[in-house]
Short mmCIF file of C-alpha atoms in Angstrom, two decimals:
data_model
loop_
_atom_site.label_atom_id
_atom_site.label_comp_id
_atom_site.label_asym_id
_atom_site.label_seq_id
_atom_site.Cartn_x
_atom_site.Cartn_y
_atom_site.Cartn_z
CA UNK N 205 80.11 75.17 119.08
CA UNK N 206 80.29 75.83 115.36
CA UNK N 207 79.03 79.19 114.20
CA UNK N 208 76.08 77.90 112.20
CA UNK N 209 74.91 75.74 115.11
CA UNK N 210 75.36 78.68 117.43
CA UNK N 211 73.43 80.97 115.13
CA UNK N 212 70.50 78.57 115.00
CA UNK N 213 70.41 78.34 118.77
CA UNK N 214 70.87 82.09 119.10
CA UNK N 215 68.02 82.80 116.71
CA UNK N 216 65.73 80.63 118.84
CA UNK N 217 66.73 82.18 122.15
CA UNK N 218 67.31 85.81 121.19
CA UNK N 219 71.01 85.65 121.99
CA UNK N 220 71.94 86.94 118.54
CA UNK N 221 71.07 90.42 119.76
CA UNK N 222 74.20 90.32 121.88
CA UNK N 223 77.38 90.54 119.81
CA UNK N 224 79.41 89.42 122.82
CA UNK N 225 77.52 86.16 123.32
CA UNK N 226 79.69 84.22 120.91
CA UNK N 227 83.08 84.73 122.55
CA UNK N 228 84.37 85.49 126.03
CA UNK N 229 87.22 87.83 126.79
CA UNK N 230 90.24 86.33 128.49
CA UNK N 231 92.64 89.23 128.29
CA UNK N 232 92.47 90.01 132.01
CA UNK N 233 93.82 86.55 132.87
CA UNK N 234 96.89 86.86 130.66
CA UNK N 235 100.04 88.49 131.96
CA UNK N 236 101.29 91.18 129.61
CA UNK N 237 104.23 93.57 129.58
CA UNK N 238 103.49 96.70 131.59
CA UNK N 239 103.14 99.01 128.57
CA UNK N 240 101.20 96.54 126.44
CA UNK N 241 97.71 95.15 126.96
CA UNK N 242 98.02 92.53 124.20
CA UNK N 243 101.45 91.53 122.90
CA UNK N 244 101.92 89.99 119.46
CA UNK N 245 104.72 87.67 118.25
CA UNK N 246 108.02 89.23 117.22
CA UNK N 247 107.55 88.11 113.59
CA UNK N 248 104.01 89.48 113.34
CA UNK N 249 103.55 91.54 110.17
CA UNK N 250 102.29 95.12 110.53
CA UNK N 251 101.32 97.09 107.45
CA UNK N 252 98.71 99.00 105.51
CA UNK N 253 96.75 98.36 102.32
CA UNK N 254 95.73 100.44 99.30
CA UNK N 255 94.47 99.81 95.78
CA UNK N 256 95.65 101.16 92.45
CA UNK N 257 92.59 103.04 91.19
CA UNK N 258 91.90 104.49 94.61
CA UNK N 259 95.30 106.17 95.03
CA UNK N 260 97.48 106.16 91.90
CA UNK N 261 95.87 108.78 89.67
CA UNK N 262 97.91 109.46 86.49
CA UNK N 263 95.29 107.56 84.52
CA UNK N 264 96.87 108.27 81.12
CA UNK N 265 100.53 108.24 82.17
CA UNK N 266 102.99 105.68 80.91
CA UNK N 267 100.66 104.15 78.36
CA UNK N 268 97.97 103.12 80.87
CA UNK N 269 94.69 102.19 79.25
CA UNK N 270 91.22 102.99 80.62
CA UNK N 271 89.66 100.76 83.26
CA UNK N 272 86.04 100.04 84.06
CA UNK N 273 86.32 102.47 86.96
CA UNK N 274 87.46 105.26 84.63
CA UNK N 275 84.35 104.63 82.57
CA UNK N 276 82.04 104.25 85.54
CA UNK N 277 83.25 107.29 87.48
CA UNK N 278 82.91 109.48 84.39
CA UNK N 279 79.31 108.35 83.90
CA UNK N 280 76.83 110.89 85.26
CA UNK N 281 75.44 110.12 88.69
CA UNK N 282 77.47 107.00 89.39
CA UNK N 283 79.85 108.45 92.00
CA UNK N 284 79.13 110.95 94.77
CA UNK N 285 79.88 114.55 93.81
CA UNK N 286 81.00 113.42 90.35
CA UNK N 287 84.36 112.39 91.80
CA UNK N 288 86.80 110.33 89.74
CA UNK N 289 90.15 108.64 90.25
CA UNK N 290 91.86 110.75 87.61
CA UNK N 291 94.18 112.27 90.21
CA UNK N 292 93.22 110.35 93.36
CA UNK N 293 96.22 110.69 95.73
CA UNK N 294 98.73 110.99 92.88
CA UNK N 295 100.59 108.04 94.37
CA UNK N 296 102.02 107.33 90.91
CA UNK N 297 104.15 110.45 91.26
CA UNK N 298 104.36 110.71 95.06
CA UNK N 299 104.99 107.07 95.98
CA UNK N 300 108.42 107.83 97.50
CA UNK N 301 106.82 110.20 100.02
CA UNK N 302 104.21 107.59 100.88
CA UNK N 303 106.82 104.87 101.33
CA UNK N 304 108.77 107.17 103.61
CA UNK N 305 105.68 107.72 105.76
CA UNK N 306 105.18 103.97 106.06
CA UNK N 307 108.80 103.54 107.10
CA UNK N 308 108.55 106.29 109.72
CA UNK N 309 105.59 104.44 111.25
CA UNK N 310 107.65 101.26 111.40
CA UNK N 311 105.50 99.25 108.99
CA UNK N 312 107.21 96.17 107.62
CA UNK N 313 104.77 95.34 104.82
CA UNK N 314 102.65 97.15 102.24
CA UNK N 315 99.83 95.58 100.28
CA UNK N 316 99.24 97.49 97.06
CA UNK N 317 97.39 96.44 93.94
CA UNK N 318 98.75 96.37 90.42
CA UNK N 319 96.65 98.14 87.80
CA UNK N 320 95.96 95.64 85.02
CA UNK N 321 95.38 98.46 82.47
CA UNK N 322 98.81 99.87 83.32
CA UNK N 323 100.45 96.54 82.53
CA UNK N 324 98.26 95.54 79.58
CA UNK N 325 96.32 98.58 78.31
CA UNK N 326 94.02 96.38 76.24
CA UNK N 327 93.99 93.52 78.74
CA UNK N 328 95.89 91.02 76.61
CA UNK N 329 99.12 90.84 74.66
CA UNK N 330 102.66 91.85 75.59
CA UNK N 331 103.37 93.85 78.72
CA UNK N 332 103.58 97.63 78.63
CA UNK N 333 107.13 98.07 79.90
CA UNK N 334 106.56 101.64 81.07
CA UNK N 335 103.63 100.54 83.19
CA UNK N 336 105.67 97.81 84.84
CA UNK N 337 108.46 100.31 85.41
CA UNK N 338 106.29 102.04 88.00
CA UNK N 339 105.90 98.86 90.05
CA UNK N 340 109.65 98.26 89.68
CA UNK N 341 110.31 101.67 91.23
CA UNK N 342 107.75 101.14 93.97
CA UNK N 343 109.13 97.71 94.85
CA UNK N 344 112.68 99.00 95.06
CA UNK N 345 111.62 101.99 97.16
CA UNK N 346 109.82 99.71 99.62
CA UNK N 347 112.73 97.31 99.98
CA UNK N 348 115.15 100.19 100.49
CA UNK N 349 113.12 101.15 103.57
CA UNK N 350 112.82 97.60 104.91
CA UNK N 351 109.18 97.19 103.84
CA UNK N 352 108.10 93.96 102.16
CA UNK N 353 106.02 94.48 99.00
CA UNK N 354 102.77 92.49 98.94
CA UNK N 355 101.33 92.98 95.44
CA UNK N 356 97.68 92.16 94.81
CA UNK N 357 97.06 91.38 91.17
CA UNK N 358 93.47 92.53 90.92
CA UNK N 359 91.49 95.09 92.91
CA UNK N 360 88.52 95.76 90.62
CA UNK N 361 90.07 98.00 87.91
CA UNK N 362 89.56 95.73 84.90
CA UNK N 363 90.79 97.06 81.55
CA UNK N 364 87.79 98.53 79.76
CA UNK N 365 88.85 96.68 76.63
CA UNK N 366 88.21 93.39 78.39
CA UNK N 367 84.88 94.59 79.71
CA UNK N 368 83.94 95.30 76.11
CA UNK N 369 84.49 91.57 75.55
CA UNK N 370 82.28 90.58 78.47
CA UNK N 371 84.73 91.07 81.34
CA UNK N 372 84.17 88.69 84.23
CA UNK N 373 81.05 87.28 82.57
CA UNK N 374 83.27 85.83 79.81
CA UNK N 375 84.89 82.52 80.75
CA UNK N 376 87.95 83.38 78.66
CA UNK N 377 88.96 85.92 81.28
CA UNK N 378 90.44 83.14 83.42
CA UNK N 379 93.16 82.69 80.81
CA UNK N 380 93.61 86.42 80.26
CA UNK N 381 94.12 86.96 83.99
CA UNK N 382 96.61 84.12 84.25
CA UNK N 383 98.69 85.57 81.43
CA UNK N 384 98.63 88.98 83.09
CA UNK N 385 99.60 87.53 86.47
CA UNK N 386 102.63 85.83 84.94
CA UNK N 387 103.78 89.06 83.30
CA UNK N 388 103.73 90.95 86.59
CA UNK N 389 105.37 88.17 88.56
CA UNK N 390 108.11 87.80 85.95
CA UNK N 391 108.97 91.47 86.33
CA UNK N 392 109.04 92.02 90.11
CA UNK N 393 108.94 88.46 91.43
CA UNK N 394 112.70 88.46 92.00
CA UNK N 395 112.00 90.90 94.86
CA UNK N 396 108.31 90.57 95.78
CA UNK N 397 107.75 87.32 97.65
CA UNK N 398 104.15 87.59 98.86
CA UNK N 399 101.46 87.52 96.18
CA UNK N 400 97.70 87.85 96.44
CA UNK N 401 95.58 87.02 93.41
CA UNK N 402 92.26 88.85 93.91
CA UNK N 403 90.76 91.30 96.36
CA UNK N 404 87.22 90.60 97.56
CA UNK N 405 85.85 88.74 94.52
CA UNK N 406 82.43 88.35 96.16
CA UNK N 407 82.10 92.10 96.74
CA UNK N 408 83.14 92.81 93.17
CA UNK N 409 80.54 90.32 91.93
CA UNK N 410 77.74 91.55 94.19
CA UNK N 411 78.10 95.30 93.72
CA UNK N 412 79.68 95.41 90.27
CA UNK N 413 77.72 92.64 88.57
CA UNK N 414 74.61 91.93 90.64
CA UNK N 415 73.46 95.26 92.07
CA UNK N 416 75.17 97.71 89.70
CA UNK N 417 76.40 100.21 92.28
CA UNK N 418 80.07 99.64 91.38
CA UNK N 419 81.86 99.30 88.07
CA UNK N 420 81.10 97.89 85.60
CA UNK N 421 77.51 98.58 86.67
CA UNK N 422 75.96 95.26 85.65
CA UNK N 423 72.90 93.81 87.37
CA UNK N 424 71.18 90.48 87.89
CA UNK N 425 71.77 87.14 89.58
CA UNK N 426 73.04 85.59 86.36
CA UNK N 427 75.87 88.10 86.09
CA UNK N 428 76.70 87.62 89.77
CA UNK N 429 77.10 83.85 89.27
CA UNK N 430 79.27 84.31 86.20
CA UNK N 431 81.49 86.91 87.86
CA UNK N 432 81.99 84.74 90.96
CA UNK N 433 82.77 81.55 89.06
CA UNK N 434 85.11 83.13 86.56
CA UNK N 435 86.99 85.00 89.30
CA UNK N 436 87.34 81.75 91.25
CA UNK N 437 88.57 79.97 88.12
CA UNK N 438 91.00 82.76 87.23
CA UNK N 439 92.33 82.75 90.77
CA UNK N 440 92.92 79.00 90.68
CA UNK N 441 94.61 79.06 87.30
CA UNK N 442 96.88 81.94 88.32
CA UNK N 443 97.79 80.25 91.60
CA UNK N 444 98.76 77.09 89.72
CA UNK N 445 100.80 79.01 87.14
CA UNK N 446 102.65 81.09 89.73
CA UNK N 447 103.23 78.03 91.90
CA UNK N 448 104.95 76.36 88.95
CA UNK N 449 107.02 79.45 88.19
CA UNK N 450 107.92 80.51 91.71
CA UNK N 451 109.07 77.34 93.42
CA UNK N 452 112.72 78.34 93.43
CA UNK N 453 111.93 81.97 94.21
CA UNK N 454 110.32 81.33 97.58
CA UNK N 455 107.02 82.94 96.70
CA UNK N 456 104.17 82.85 99.21
CA UNK N 457 100.86 82.71 97.34
CA UNK N 458 97.39 83.55 98.55
CA UNK N 459 94.29 85.59 97.92
CA UNK N 460 92.08 88.07 99.79
CA UNK N 461 88.43 87.46 100.68
CA UNK N 462 85.94 89.70 102.45
CA UNK N 463 84.58 87.58 105.30
CA UNK N 464 81.86 89.21 107.36
CA UNK N 465 79.75 87.07 109.73
CA UNK N 466 76.05 87.23 108.87
CA UNK N 467 73.48 87.25 111.67
CA UNK N 468 69.67 87.21 111.58
CA UNK N 469 68.22 90.59 112.47
CA UNK N 470 67.08 90.58 116.09
CA UNK N 471 68.04 86.92 116.47
CA UNK N 472 64.62 85.99 115.09
CA UNK N 473 63.77 82.61 113.56
CA UNK N 474 62.01 84.44 110.74
CA UNK N 475 65.32 86.00 109.70
CA UNK N 476 67.53 82.95 110.05
CA UNK N 477 67.12 81.63 106.47
CA UNK N 478 67.92 85.06 105.06
CA UNK N 479 71.14 85.18 107.09
CA UNK N 480 72.23 81.78 105.77
CA UNK N 481 71.51 82.80 102.18
CA UNK N 482 73.50 86.04 102.41
CA UNK N 483 76.31 84.19 104.16
CA UNK N 484 76.47 81.86 101.15
CA UNK N 485 76.37 84.74 98.66
CA UNK N 486 78.96 86.93 100.41
CA UNK N 487 81.27 84.49 102.18
CA UNK N 488 80.93 80.87 101.08
CA UNK N 489 80.72 81.40 97.31
CA UNK N 490 84.47 82.11 97.27
CA UNK N 491 85.67 80.48 100.49
CA UNK N 492 84.20 77.01 99.96
CA UNK N 493 85.45 76.39 96.40
CA UNK N 494 88.96 77.48 97.37
CA UNK N 495 89.27 75.49 100.59
CA UNK N 496 86.72 72.67 100.07
CA UNK N 497 86.39 72.30 96.32
CA UNK N 498 82.64 72.88 96.29
CA UNK N 499 80.07 75.65 96.11
CA UNK N 500 77.71 76.18 99.06
CA UNK N 501 74.59 74.06 98.80
CA UNK N 502 72.24 77.05 98.73
CA UNK N 503 73.85 78.33 95.50
CA UNK N 504 74.75 75.14 93.64
CA UNK N 505 71.81 75.32 91.24
CA UNK N 506 72.87 78.81 90.19
CA UNK N 507 76.46 77.76 89.54
CA UNK N 508 75.64 74.41 87.90
CA UNK N 509 75.31 75.69 84.29
CA UNK N 510 78.73 77.38 84.56
CA UNK N 511 80.80 74.63 86.15
CA UNK N 512 82.59 72.44 83.62
CA UNK N 513 84.48 69.25 84.25
CA UNK N 514 87.67 69.99 86.16
CA UNK N 515 86.66 73.50 87.24
CA UNK N 516 86.39 72.81 90.95
CA UNK N 517 89.70 70.98 90.92
CA UNK N 518 91.28 73.95 89.17
CA UNK N 519 89.82 76.35 91.74
CA UNK N 520 90.88 74.35 94.80
CA UNK N 521 94.57 75.21 94.79
CA UNK N 522 96.93 75.08 97.75
CA UNK N 523 97.59 78.48 99.31
CA UNK N 524 100.34 79.61 101.64
CA UNK N 525 98.05 82.09 103.36
CA UNK N 526 94.56 83.52 103.27
CA UNK N 527 94.02 87.26 103.46
CA UNK N 528 90.75 88.37 105.01
CA UNK N 529 89.11 91.78 105.04
CA UNK N 530 86.78 92.55 107.93
CA UNK N 531 84.76 95.66 108.70
CA UNK N 532 81.57 94.57 110.46
CA UNK N 533 78.96 91.89 110.79
CA UNK N 534 76.01 91.95 108.42
CA UNK N 535 72.49 91.65 109.83
CA UNK N 536 70.02 90.18 107.35
CA UNK N 537 66.28 89.73 107.03
CA UNK N 538 63.94 88.72 104.19
CA UNK N 539 63.53 91.32 101.44
CA UNK N 540 61.72 90.30 98.24
CA UNK N 541 63.46 93.15 96.38
CA UNK N 542 66.94 91.94 97.35
CA UNK N 543 69.26 90.26 94.88
CA UNK N 544 68.76 86.93 96.67
CA UNK N 545 65.62 87.79 98.62
CA UNK N 546 67.46 89.25 101.61
CA UNK N 547 68.25 92.72 102.86
CA UNK N 548 70.15 94.59 105.55
CA UNK N 549 68.49 95.30 108.88
CA UNK N 550 69.45 96.94 112.13
CA UNK N 551 72.22 95.58 114.35
CA UNK N 552 71.51 94.97 118.05
CA UNK N 553 70.21 98.05 119.83
CA UNK N 554 72.97 100.31 121.07
CA UNK N 555 75.57 99.12 118.56
CA UNK N 556 77.70 102.09 117.44
CA UNK N 557 78.22 102.70 113.73
CA UNK N 558 80.94 104.24 111.56
CA UNK N 559 80.55 107.12 109.16
CA UNK N 560 79.56 104.55 106.53
CA UNK N 561 76.71 103.42 108.77
CA UNK N 562 78.42 100.07 109.38
CA UNK N 563 78.02 98.54 112.84
CA UNK N 564 81.13 98.43 115.01
CA UNK N 565 81.33 94.83 116.26
CA UNK N 566 84.97 93.96 116.94
CA UNK N 567 84.24 90.46 118.22
CA UNK N 568 82.99 89.61 114.73
CA UNK N 569 86.57 89.42 113.52
CA UNK N 570 87.43 86.94 116.25
CA UNK N 571 84.31 84.99 115.29
CA UNK N 572 85.36 84.60 111.67
CA UNK N 573 88.99 83.84 112.54
CA UNK N 574 87.98 81.11 114.97
CA UNK N 575 85.60 79.66 112.42
CA UNK N 576 88.47 79.41 109.93
CA UNK N 577 90.35 77.44 112.56
CA UNK N 578 87.46 75.15 113.47
CA UNK N 579 85.92 74.52 110.07
CA UNK N 580 88.57 75.24 107.43
CA UNK N 581 91.76 73.70 108.80
CA UNK N 582 93.26 76.79 110.45
CA UNK N 583 95.06 78.27 107.40
CA UNK N 584 97.73 80.93 107.97
CA UNK N 585 95.78 84.18 108.00
CA UNK N 586 96.61 87.85 107.52
CA UNK N 587 94.01 90.53 108.15
CA UNK N 588 94.48 92.45 104.93
CA UNK N 589 91.94 95.20 105.48
CA UNK N 590 90.48 96.57 108.68
CA UNK N 591 89.58 100.18 109.28
CA UNK N 592 86.82 102.73 109.44
CA UNK N 593 85.63 106.01 107.97
CA UNK N 594 84.36 108.70 110.30
CA UNK N 595 83.45 112.37 109.85
CA UNK N 596 86.65 114.34 110.40
CA UNK N 597 87.77 117.89 110.74
CA UNK N 598 91.27 119.21 110.42
CA UNK N 599 92.21 121.11 113.57
CA UNK N 600 93.62 124.64 113.69
CA UNK N 601 97.17 123.29 113.54
CA UNK N 602 96.43 121.10 110.54
CA UNK N 603 96.04 117.90 112.56
CA UNK N 604 93.21 115.36 112.58
CA UNK N 605 92.56 113.94 116.05
CA UNK N 606 90.64 110.86 114.88
CA UNK N 607 89.86 109.23 118.20
CA UNK N 608 86.97 107.20 116.77
CA UNK N 609 89.32 105.47 114.33
CA UNK N 610 91.84 104.78 117.08
CA UNK N 611 89.10 103.21 119.20
CA UNK N 612 87.90 101.13 116.25
CA UNK N 613 91.37 99.83 115.42
CA UNK N 614 92.27 99.23 119.04
CA UNK N 615 89.18 97.13 119.69
CA UNK N 616 89.58 95.10 116.52
CA UNK N 617 93.26 94.39 117.05
CA UNK N 618 92.45 93.27 120.60
CA UNK N 619 89.80 90.93 119.18
CA UNK N 620 92.39 89.59 116.74
CA UNK N 621 94.71 88.97 119.68
CA UNK N 622 91.95 87.04 121.39
CA UNK N 623 91.67 84.80 118.33
CA UNK N 624 95.44 84.33 118.39
CA UNK N 625 95.13 83.12 121.98
CA UNK N 626 92.46 80.69 120.83
CA UNK N 627 94.99 79.06 118.49
CA UNK N 628 94.19 80.87 115.25
CA UNK N 629 97.23 81.06 112.95
CA UNK N 630 97.05 84.85 112.63
CA UNK N 631 100.30 86.26 111.25
CA UNK N 632 99.74 89.89 110.35
CA UNK N 633 97.54 92.99 110.28
CA UNK N 634 97.13 95.54 107.48
CA UNK N 635 95.10 98.68 108.19
CA UNK N 636 92.75 100.03 105.55
CA UNK N 637 93.89 102.43 104.49
CA UNK N 638 97.23 104.17 104.36
CA UNK N 639 95.74 107.29 102.74
CA UNK N 640 92.41 109.04 102.44
CA UNK N 641 91.50 107.93 98.94
CA UNK N 642 88.85 107.53 96.25
CA UNK N 643 86.29 105.42 98.10
CA UNK N 644 84.55 103.92 95.05
CA UNK N 645 80.96 105.11 94.63
CA UNK N 646 81.37 107.30 97.74
CA UNK N 647 84.08 109.36 96.05
CA UNK N 648 86.23 111.40 98.42
CA UNK N 649 83.55 112.07 101.03
CA UNK N 650 84.47 108.97 103.07
CA UNK N 651 87.89 108.94 104.67
CA UNK N 652 89.54 105.72 105.84
CA UNK N 653 93.16 106.87 105.90
CA UNK N 654 95.75 106.94 108.61
CA UNK N 655 97.08 109.89 106.62
CA UNK N 656 95.00 112.85 105.48
CA UNK N 657 95.39 113.92 101.85
CA UNK N 658 94.53 117.53 101.16
CA UNK N 659 92.24 117.50 98.11
CA UNK N 660 93.59 120.80 96.78
CA UNK N 661 97.32 120.43 97.39
CA UNK N 662 97.61 116.65 97.87
CA UNK N 663 99.75 117.34 100.93
CA UNK N 664 100.05 114.33 103.24
CA UNK N 665 99.30 114.94 106.93
CA UNK N 666 99.52 111.99 109.35
CA UNK N 667 96.53 111.76 111.70
CA UNK N 668 96.49 110.81 115.36
CA UNK N 669 95.67 107.23 114.29
CA UNK N 670 98.89 107.07 112.29
CA UNK N 671 100.91 107.91 115.39
CA UNK N 672 98.88 105.48 117.50
CA UNK N 673 99.45 102.67 114.99
CA UNK N 674 103.17 103.48 114.93
CA UNK N 675 103.15 103.02 118.69
CA UNK N 676 101.44 99.62 118.31
CA UNK N 677 104.12 98.56 115.84
CA UNK N 678 106.95 99.83 118.02
CA UNK N 679 105.61 98.05 121.10
CA UNK N 680 104.55 94.94 119.13
CA UNK N 681 101.15 95.14 120.69
CA UNK N 682 98.25 97.27 121.80
CA UNK N 683 99.34 99.87 124.37
CA UNK N 684 97.73 99.68 127.79
CA UNK N 685 96.58 103.28 127.56
CA UNK N 686 93.75 103.97 125.15
#
């Protein structure tokens, strides 16, 4: 049964209150090696993800220009505790230590983002060689340790100079981004073979341009529509340009979308329309143009004034893989004050939550993966972000025993394995995040890392989850013991 049909039936019968109603677990019927509950293919990719503004720091080093997040975080009241990314994890200077920690865990891939203002301080024009030098050093350090670099070209830190020209609300940005993408690929594309264009364009549009809680702090449905369409267009143009340039280089090209199943609160008919609307806003506004060449029906009137002849063809580019980020389902109900007339409600009773207040529903990731198989042609998929923040305390011996995070990751990776058994073309898993970092408007109070970063000394201390994940990688699957 397709998810939308299932949701409609579930809303009528009350089954939506049970997160497990959508899928059944077949793990017990599958023979596994004695030490492993769920074994993954030998070529499965295991890694971690980060983003430039959240970890690099060194915001004026090497000719880097200011980004929208520099401006936003330095604006009073925008970020918890007045935190900024000025220092972050100082990855710019400590990258070799971080690469070594990845290697010791056995990771074979690292998804990092490139800071556009480091490469083009004003957003356009020739490349800043010193900025690209950093990504040269990082790429070489990764390869020396047997870790494949997976650069992401944009993870929300737009050069402030481009924001001053309208940023993602200016259609010209599609060309600016394509030029930037080509500069980066020309520099490290002889060694980096896996490229992602954007990270979570819908989230960037919703929170940065519709609701104002993220940089650049814009609000309104009109800005949301512009930011979505121009990101989609920029993504398509960059994919086409890199495809033309990278044919002989063996590049694998894709992008990263946040895909979170949306359910009606309480499984009620009254909440069903709200769940479909938010599903269109969050998921389909980027997924459907890329893979189907069309915007979701519920939003077409909003996009119509922006779509010019040839746009949808330019957006619908072939991809070698799709990266998805998953954290939880979203439970929606009508809310007249919401950006699109919807709002968040409570998950089914008894559902645990993370330190962010997000429901822990591991089968949601299997749900979205199976839907990609059934309704979108089963593209090769990598889970590019999956992880959780929980309240933590460093123990007397300087060690964080983060059992909640281990449980979260374990259950989600098992759900991913279930989808793999269902025929989903799942090829890799990247934990969010390698390091405790600058968590956007939450500052440093929310910790997602496998590795603790001391805020005073910046010392790296692997947590229990780091060692657990290393065991998963070593055994090529989820260990039988919890």
